[in-house]
Tab-separated table of C-alpha atoms in Angstrom:
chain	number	residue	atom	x	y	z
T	1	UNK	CA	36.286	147.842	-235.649
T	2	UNK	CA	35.064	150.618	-233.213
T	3	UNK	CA	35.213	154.112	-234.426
T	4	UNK	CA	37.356	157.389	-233.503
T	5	UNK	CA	34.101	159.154	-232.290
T	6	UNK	CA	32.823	156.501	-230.351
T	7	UNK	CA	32.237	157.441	-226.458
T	8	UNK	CA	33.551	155.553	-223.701
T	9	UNK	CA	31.007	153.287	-222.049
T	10	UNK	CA	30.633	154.833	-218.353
T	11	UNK	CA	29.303	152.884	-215.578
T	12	UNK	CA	25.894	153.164	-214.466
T	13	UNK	CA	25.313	154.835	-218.018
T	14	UNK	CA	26.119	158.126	-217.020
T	15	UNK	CA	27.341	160.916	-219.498
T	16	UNK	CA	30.267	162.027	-219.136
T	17	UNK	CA	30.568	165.848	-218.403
T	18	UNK	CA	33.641	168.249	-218.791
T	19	UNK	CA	34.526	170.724	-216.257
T	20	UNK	CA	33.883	173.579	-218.645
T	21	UNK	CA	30.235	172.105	-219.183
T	22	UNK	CA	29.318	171.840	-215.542
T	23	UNK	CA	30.357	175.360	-214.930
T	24	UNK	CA	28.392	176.558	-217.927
T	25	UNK	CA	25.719	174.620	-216.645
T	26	UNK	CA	25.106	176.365	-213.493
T	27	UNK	CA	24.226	179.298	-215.247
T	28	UNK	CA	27.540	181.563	-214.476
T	29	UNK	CA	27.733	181.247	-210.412
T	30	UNK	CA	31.054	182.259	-209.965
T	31	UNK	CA	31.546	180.047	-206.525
T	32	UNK	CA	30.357	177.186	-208.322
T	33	UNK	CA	32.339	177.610	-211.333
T	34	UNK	CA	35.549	177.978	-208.583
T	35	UNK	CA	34.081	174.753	-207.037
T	36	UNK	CA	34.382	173.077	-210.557
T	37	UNK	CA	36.700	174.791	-212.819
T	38	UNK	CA	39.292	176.795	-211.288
T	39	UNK	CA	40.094	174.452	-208.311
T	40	UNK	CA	38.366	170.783	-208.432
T	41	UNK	CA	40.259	169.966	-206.288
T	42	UNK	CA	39.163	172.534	-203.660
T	43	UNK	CA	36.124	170.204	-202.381
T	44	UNK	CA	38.418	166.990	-201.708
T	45	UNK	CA	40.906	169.175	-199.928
T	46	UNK	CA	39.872	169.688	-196.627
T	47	UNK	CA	38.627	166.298	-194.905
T	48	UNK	CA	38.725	163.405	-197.639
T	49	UNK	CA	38.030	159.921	-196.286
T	50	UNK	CA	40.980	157.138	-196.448
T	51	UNK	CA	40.984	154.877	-199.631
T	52	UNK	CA	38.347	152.144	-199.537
T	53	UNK	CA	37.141	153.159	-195.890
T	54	UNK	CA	33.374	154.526	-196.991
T	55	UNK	CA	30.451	152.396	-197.144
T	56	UNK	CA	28.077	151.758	-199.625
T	57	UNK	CA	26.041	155.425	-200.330
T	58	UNK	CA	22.449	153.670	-198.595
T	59	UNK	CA	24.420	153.798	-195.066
T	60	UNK	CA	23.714	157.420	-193.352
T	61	UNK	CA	27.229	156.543	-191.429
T	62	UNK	CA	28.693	159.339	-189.573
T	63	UNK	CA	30.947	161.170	-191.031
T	64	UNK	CA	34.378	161.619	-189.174
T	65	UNK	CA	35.317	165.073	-188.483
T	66	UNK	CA	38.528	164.790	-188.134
T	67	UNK	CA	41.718	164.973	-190.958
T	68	UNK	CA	42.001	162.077	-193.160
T	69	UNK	CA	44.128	161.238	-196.560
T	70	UNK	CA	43.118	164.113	-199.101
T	71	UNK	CA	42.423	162.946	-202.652
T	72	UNK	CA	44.849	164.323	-205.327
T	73	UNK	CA	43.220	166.937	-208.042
T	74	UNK	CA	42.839	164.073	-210.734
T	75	UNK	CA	40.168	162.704	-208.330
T	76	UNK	CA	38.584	165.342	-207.695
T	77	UNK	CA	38.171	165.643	-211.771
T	78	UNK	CA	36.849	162.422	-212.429
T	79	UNK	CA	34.527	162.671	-210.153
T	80	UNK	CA	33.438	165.775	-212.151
T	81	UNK	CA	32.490	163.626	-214.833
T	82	UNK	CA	29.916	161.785	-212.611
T	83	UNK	CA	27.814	164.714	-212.978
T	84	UNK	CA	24.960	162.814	-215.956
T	85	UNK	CA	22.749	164.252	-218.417
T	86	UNK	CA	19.689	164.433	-215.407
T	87	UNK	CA	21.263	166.059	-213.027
T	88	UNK	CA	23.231	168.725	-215.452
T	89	UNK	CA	19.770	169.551	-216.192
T	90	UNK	CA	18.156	169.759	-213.174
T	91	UNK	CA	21.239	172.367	-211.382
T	92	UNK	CA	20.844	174.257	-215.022
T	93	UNK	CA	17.211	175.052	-213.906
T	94	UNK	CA	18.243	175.717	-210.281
T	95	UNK	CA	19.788	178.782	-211.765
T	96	UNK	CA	16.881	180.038	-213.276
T	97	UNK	CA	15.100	183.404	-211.174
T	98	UNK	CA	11.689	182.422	-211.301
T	99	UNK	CA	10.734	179.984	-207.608
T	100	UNK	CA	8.459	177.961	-209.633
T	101	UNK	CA	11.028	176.648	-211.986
T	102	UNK	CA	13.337	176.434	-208.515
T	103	UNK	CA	10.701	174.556	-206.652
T	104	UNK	CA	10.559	171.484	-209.418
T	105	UNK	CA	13.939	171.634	-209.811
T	106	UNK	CA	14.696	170.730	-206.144
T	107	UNK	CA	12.075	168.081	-206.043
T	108	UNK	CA	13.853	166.390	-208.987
T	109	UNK	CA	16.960	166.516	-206.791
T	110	UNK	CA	15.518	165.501	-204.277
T	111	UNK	CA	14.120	162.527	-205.887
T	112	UNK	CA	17.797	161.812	-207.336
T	113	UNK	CA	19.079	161.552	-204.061
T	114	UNK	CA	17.179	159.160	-202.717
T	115	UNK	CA	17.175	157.147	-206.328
T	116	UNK	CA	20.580	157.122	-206.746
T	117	UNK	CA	24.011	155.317	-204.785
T	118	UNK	CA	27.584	157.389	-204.636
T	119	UNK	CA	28.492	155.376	-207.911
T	120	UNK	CA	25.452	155.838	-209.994
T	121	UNK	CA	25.749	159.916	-208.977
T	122	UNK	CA	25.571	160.987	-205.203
T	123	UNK	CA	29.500	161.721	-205.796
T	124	UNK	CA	28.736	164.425	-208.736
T	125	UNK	CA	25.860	165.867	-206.783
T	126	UNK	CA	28.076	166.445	-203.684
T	127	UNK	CA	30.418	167.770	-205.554
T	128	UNK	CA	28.339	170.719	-207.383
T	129	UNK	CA	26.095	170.906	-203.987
T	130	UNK	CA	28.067	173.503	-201.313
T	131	UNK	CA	27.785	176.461	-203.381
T	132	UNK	CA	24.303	175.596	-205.177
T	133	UNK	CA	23.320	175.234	-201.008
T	134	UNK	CA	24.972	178.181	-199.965
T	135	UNK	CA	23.429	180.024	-202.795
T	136	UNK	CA	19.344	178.861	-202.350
T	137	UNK	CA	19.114	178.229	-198.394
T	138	UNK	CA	18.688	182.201	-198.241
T	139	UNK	CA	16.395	182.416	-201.474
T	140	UNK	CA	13.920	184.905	-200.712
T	141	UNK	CA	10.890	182.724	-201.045
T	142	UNK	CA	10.687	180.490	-198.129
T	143	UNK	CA	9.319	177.640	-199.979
T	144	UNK	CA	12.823	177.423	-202.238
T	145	UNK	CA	14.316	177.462	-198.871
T	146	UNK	CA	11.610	174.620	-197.777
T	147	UNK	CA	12.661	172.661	-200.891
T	148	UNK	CA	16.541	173.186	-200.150
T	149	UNK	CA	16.998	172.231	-196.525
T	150	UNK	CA	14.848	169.018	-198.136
T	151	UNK	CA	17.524	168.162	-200.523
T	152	UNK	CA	20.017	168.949	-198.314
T	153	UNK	CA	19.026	166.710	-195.590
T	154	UNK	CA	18.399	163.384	-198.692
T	155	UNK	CA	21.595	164.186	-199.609
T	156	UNK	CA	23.710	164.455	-196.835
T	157	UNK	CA	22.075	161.273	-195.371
T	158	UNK	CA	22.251	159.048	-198.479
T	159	UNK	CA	26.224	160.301	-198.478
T	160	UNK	CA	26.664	159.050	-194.819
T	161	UNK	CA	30.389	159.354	-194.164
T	162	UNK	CA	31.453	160.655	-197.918
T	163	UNK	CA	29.787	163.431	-196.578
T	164	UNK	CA	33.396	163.987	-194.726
T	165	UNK	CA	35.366	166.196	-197.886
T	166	UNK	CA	32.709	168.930	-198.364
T	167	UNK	CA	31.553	169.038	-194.342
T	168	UNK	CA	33.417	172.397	-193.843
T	169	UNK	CA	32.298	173.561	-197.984
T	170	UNK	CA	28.706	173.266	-196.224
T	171	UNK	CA	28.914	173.762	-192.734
T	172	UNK	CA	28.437	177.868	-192.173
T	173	UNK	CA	25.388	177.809	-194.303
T	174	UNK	CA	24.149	174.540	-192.883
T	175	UNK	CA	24.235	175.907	-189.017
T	176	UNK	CA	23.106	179.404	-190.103
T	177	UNK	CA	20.471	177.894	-192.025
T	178	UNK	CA	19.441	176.489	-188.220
T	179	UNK	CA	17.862	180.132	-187.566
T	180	UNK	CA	15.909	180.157	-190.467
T	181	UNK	CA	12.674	182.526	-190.252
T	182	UNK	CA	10.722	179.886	-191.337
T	183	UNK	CA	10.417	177.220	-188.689
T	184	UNK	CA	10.063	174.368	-191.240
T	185	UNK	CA	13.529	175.608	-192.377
T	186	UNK	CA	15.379	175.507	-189.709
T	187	UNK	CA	13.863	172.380	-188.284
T	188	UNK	CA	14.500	170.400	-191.445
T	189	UNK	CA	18.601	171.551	-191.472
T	190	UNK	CA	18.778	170.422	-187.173
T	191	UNK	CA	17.304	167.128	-188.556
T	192	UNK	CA	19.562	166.453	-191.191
T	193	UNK	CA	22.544	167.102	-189.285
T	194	UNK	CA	21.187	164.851	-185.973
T	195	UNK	CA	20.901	162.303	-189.196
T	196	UNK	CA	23.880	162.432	-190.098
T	197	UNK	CA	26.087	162.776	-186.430
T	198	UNK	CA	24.942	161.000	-183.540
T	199	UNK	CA	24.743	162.828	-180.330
T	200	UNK	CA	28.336	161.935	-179.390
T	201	UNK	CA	29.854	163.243	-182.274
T	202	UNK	CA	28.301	166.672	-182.468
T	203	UNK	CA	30.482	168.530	-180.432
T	204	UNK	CA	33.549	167.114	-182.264
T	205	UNK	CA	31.801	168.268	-185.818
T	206	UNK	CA	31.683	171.646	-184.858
T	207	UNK	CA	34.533	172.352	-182.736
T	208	UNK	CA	36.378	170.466	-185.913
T	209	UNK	CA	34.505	173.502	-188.359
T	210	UNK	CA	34.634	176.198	-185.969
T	211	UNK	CA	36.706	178.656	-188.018
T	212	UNK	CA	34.794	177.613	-191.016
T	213	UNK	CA	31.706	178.993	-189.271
T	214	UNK	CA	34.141	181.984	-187.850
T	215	UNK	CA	34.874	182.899	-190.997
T	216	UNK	CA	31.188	182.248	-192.999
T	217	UNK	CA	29.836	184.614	-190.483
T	218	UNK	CA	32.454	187.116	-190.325
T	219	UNK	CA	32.055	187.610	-194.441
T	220	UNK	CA	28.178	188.231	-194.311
T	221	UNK	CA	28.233	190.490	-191.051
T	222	UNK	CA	31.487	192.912	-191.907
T	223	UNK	CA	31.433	192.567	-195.994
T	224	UNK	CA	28.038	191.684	-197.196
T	225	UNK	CA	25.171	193.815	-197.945
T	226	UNK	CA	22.080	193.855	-199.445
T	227	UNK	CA	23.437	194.805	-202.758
T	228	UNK	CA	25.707	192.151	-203.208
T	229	UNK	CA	23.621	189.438	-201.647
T	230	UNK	CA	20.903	189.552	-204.350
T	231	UNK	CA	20.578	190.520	-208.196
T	232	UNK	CA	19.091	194.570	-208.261
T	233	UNK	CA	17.656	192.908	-211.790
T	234	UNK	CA	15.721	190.507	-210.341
T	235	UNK	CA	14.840	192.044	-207.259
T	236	UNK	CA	13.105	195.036	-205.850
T	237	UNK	CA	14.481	196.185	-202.855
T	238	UNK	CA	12.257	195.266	-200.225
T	239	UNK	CA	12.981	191.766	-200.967
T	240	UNK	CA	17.110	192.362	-201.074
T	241	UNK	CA	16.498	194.350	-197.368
T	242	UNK	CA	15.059	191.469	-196.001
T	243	UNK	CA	17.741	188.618	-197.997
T	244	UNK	CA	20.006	190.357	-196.360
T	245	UNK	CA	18.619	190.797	-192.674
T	246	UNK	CA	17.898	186.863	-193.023
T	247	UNK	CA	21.702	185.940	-194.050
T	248	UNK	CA	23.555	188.735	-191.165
T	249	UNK	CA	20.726	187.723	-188.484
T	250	UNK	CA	21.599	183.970	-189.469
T	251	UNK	CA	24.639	184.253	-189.434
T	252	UNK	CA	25.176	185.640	-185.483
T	253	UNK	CA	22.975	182.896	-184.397
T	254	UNK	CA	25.274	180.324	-186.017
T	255	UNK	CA	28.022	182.279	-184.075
T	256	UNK	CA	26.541	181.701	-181.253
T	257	UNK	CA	25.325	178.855	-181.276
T	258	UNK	CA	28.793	177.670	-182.066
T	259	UNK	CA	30.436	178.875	-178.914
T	260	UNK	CA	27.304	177.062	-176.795
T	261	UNK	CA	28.407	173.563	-178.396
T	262	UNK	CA	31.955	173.735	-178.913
T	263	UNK	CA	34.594	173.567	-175.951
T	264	UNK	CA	36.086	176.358	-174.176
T	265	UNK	CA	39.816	175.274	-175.023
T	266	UNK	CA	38.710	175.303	-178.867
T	267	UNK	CA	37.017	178.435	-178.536
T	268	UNK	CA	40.071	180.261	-177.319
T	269	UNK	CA	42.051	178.607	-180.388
T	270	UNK	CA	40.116	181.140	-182.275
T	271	UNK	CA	40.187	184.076	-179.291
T	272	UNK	CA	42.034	186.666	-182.145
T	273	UNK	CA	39.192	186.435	-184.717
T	274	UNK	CA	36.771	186.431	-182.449
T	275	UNK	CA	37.802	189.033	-180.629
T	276	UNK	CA	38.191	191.461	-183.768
T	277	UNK	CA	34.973	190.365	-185.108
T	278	UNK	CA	33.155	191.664	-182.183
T	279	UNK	CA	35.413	194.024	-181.984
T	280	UNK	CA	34.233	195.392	-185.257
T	281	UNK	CA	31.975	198.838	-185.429
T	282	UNK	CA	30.120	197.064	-188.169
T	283	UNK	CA	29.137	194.289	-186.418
T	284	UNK	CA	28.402	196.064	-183.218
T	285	UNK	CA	26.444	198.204	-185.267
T	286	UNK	CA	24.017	195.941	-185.605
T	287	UNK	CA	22.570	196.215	-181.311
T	288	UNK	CA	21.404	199.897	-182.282
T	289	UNK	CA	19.459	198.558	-185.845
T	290	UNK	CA	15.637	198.874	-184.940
T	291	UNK	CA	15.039	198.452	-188.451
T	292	UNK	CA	15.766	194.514	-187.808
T	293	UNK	CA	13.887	193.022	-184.705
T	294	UNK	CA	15.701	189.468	-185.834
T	295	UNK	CA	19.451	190.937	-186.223
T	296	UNK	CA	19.127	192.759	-182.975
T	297	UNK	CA	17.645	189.388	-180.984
T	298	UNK	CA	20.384	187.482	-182.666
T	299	UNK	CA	23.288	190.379	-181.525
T	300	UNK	CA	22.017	190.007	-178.318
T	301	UNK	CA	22.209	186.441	-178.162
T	302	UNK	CA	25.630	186.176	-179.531
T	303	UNK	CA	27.044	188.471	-176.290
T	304	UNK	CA	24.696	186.788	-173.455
T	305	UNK	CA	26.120	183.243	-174.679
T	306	UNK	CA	29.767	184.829	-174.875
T	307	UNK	CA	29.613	186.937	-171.536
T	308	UNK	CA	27.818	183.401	-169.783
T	309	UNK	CA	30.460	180.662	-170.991
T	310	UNK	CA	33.946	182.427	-172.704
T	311	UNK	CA	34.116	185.893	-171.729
T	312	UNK	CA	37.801	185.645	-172.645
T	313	UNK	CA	36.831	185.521	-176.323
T	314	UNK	CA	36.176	189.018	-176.327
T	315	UNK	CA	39.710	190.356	-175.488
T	316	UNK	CA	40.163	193.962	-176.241
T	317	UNK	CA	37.102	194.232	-177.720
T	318	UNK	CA	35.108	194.903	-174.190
T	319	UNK	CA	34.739	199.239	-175.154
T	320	UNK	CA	33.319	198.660	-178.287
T	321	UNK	CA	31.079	196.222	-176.765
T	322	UNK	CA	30.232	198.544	-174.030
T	323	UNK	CA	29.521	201.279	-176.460
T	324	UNK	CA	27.451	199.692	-178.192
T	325	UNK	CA	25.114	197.843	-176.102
T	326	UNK	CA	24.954	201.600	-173.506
């Protein structure tokens, strides 16, 4: 006779975990609690693979970047519950401030990548990844950021094509993450996505996540600033200055090095946001900052790689250009 408290068995022993838990667990980040509690489903949404058409978790199988069937919300719920006991733990000391405690945490997730299959827990960990990613690729300390781009590029090749449902959760912070200060950074993030997409399937990725990089960029160059891209608390403001430079100088190259890779008929899908993004005083604000030798260089870029291939993009925003670079 079994008792009424008795716990489900769950395969590959894992422990269950509500939704409420996980978000509690990752120590009050508001885009990870959306990720989790206020719309599972939001991960599973955009590019989920057909029923049964994955491989096993081992196979770093390319992704496709194109639409597929979406999963419904009560998918995207159980697979909150793959999130185990471990791994709860391990995101719960990602949230902590100091980069010591950051630094082991990541190496523990790094090792449960590589130990672990989509069944026995790669499909919780991709779940609660985009905005733990988003969040530590522009930590301050380059060795979090080191330790990120290394458990970003175990995970994302262990995932293989389940990769596909959170490519365009990840894919702004991934490419920005390309023109990372830190060489080591930004080598490690090319890698894993030349893992993960062959050659001949590069182009499609991004022209597929174009306005997801449009619009990552646009958010960190018009709205962010250095006060709401780090914790006053927790930082002095040296270190918020230069968080920020990192994420707005980042973020043009991505920009940029979007319109290089993705096709001129694409490109002018997106000719409206494009042009009122450089149309922008803010963002053409940033050719005259000689406080920022990297957000300046990466301004620059962004117009010489416009001008060169898609002048078009610019549209009526040619006088504030102009003004701005005179």
């Amino acid at each position: 006779m079994s008792g009424k408290g008795k716990q489900p068995r769950v395969k590959g022993n894992l422990k269950p975990t509500s939704s409420s838990r996980a978000a509690d667990l990752l120590g009050g980040d508001m885009s990870a609690i959306n990720a989790f509690k206020a719309n599972p489903a939001l991960a599973f949404s955009q590019l989920s693979r057909p029923t049964g058409a994955s491989p096993s978790a081992s196979q770093a199988s390319t992704p496709s970047p194109g639409p597929s069937k979406t999963s419904t919300p009560s998918t995207a719920a159980a697979s909150i519950d793959q999130i185990d006991g471990k791994l709860a733990s391990q995101i719960k000391r990602l949230g902590k401030n100091d980069s010591t405690t950051k630094i082991r945490a990541l190496f523990e997730l790094k090792s449960y990548a590589n130990e672990h299959t989509w069944e026995t827990g790669l499909e919780g960990m991709m779940l609660a990844w985009p905005p733990l990613f988003k969040r530590h690729i522009f930590d301050p300390d380059r060795r979090v950021r080191v330790a990120v781009a290394g458990v970003h590029a175990a995970l994302v090749k262990r995932c293989g094509k389940r990769l596909a449902p959170n490519l365009k959760l990840l894919i702004g912070a991934w490419v920005a993450s390309y023109f990372d200060p830190h060489r080591d950074v930004g080598k490690a993030s090319r890698l894993a996505f030349e893992l993960v997409f062959p050659e001949s399937k590069r182009t499609e990725a991004y022209a597929y996540c174009i306005r997801d990089i449009l619009d990552f960029a646009t958010d960190n160059i018009v709205n962010q600033t250095a006060d709401s891209l780090s914790d006053a608390r927790f930082a002095d403001p040296e270190e918020m200055r230069s968080k920020y430079e990192h994420v707005v100088g980042a973020s043009f190259g991505a920009l940029a090095l979007a319109i290089e890779e993705v096709p001129t008929a694409r490109l002018m899908g997106e000719q409206t946001s494009f042009g009122e993004l450089l149309g922008r005083k803010e963002a053409m604000a940033f050719v005259g900052d000689r406080s920022s030798t990297f957000i300046r260089r990466s301004v620059y870029r962004l117009v010489r790689i416009v001008m060169l291939k898609c002048p078009e993009l610019v549209g009526e925003a040619y006088g504030t250009m102009a003004q701005a670079l005179l």
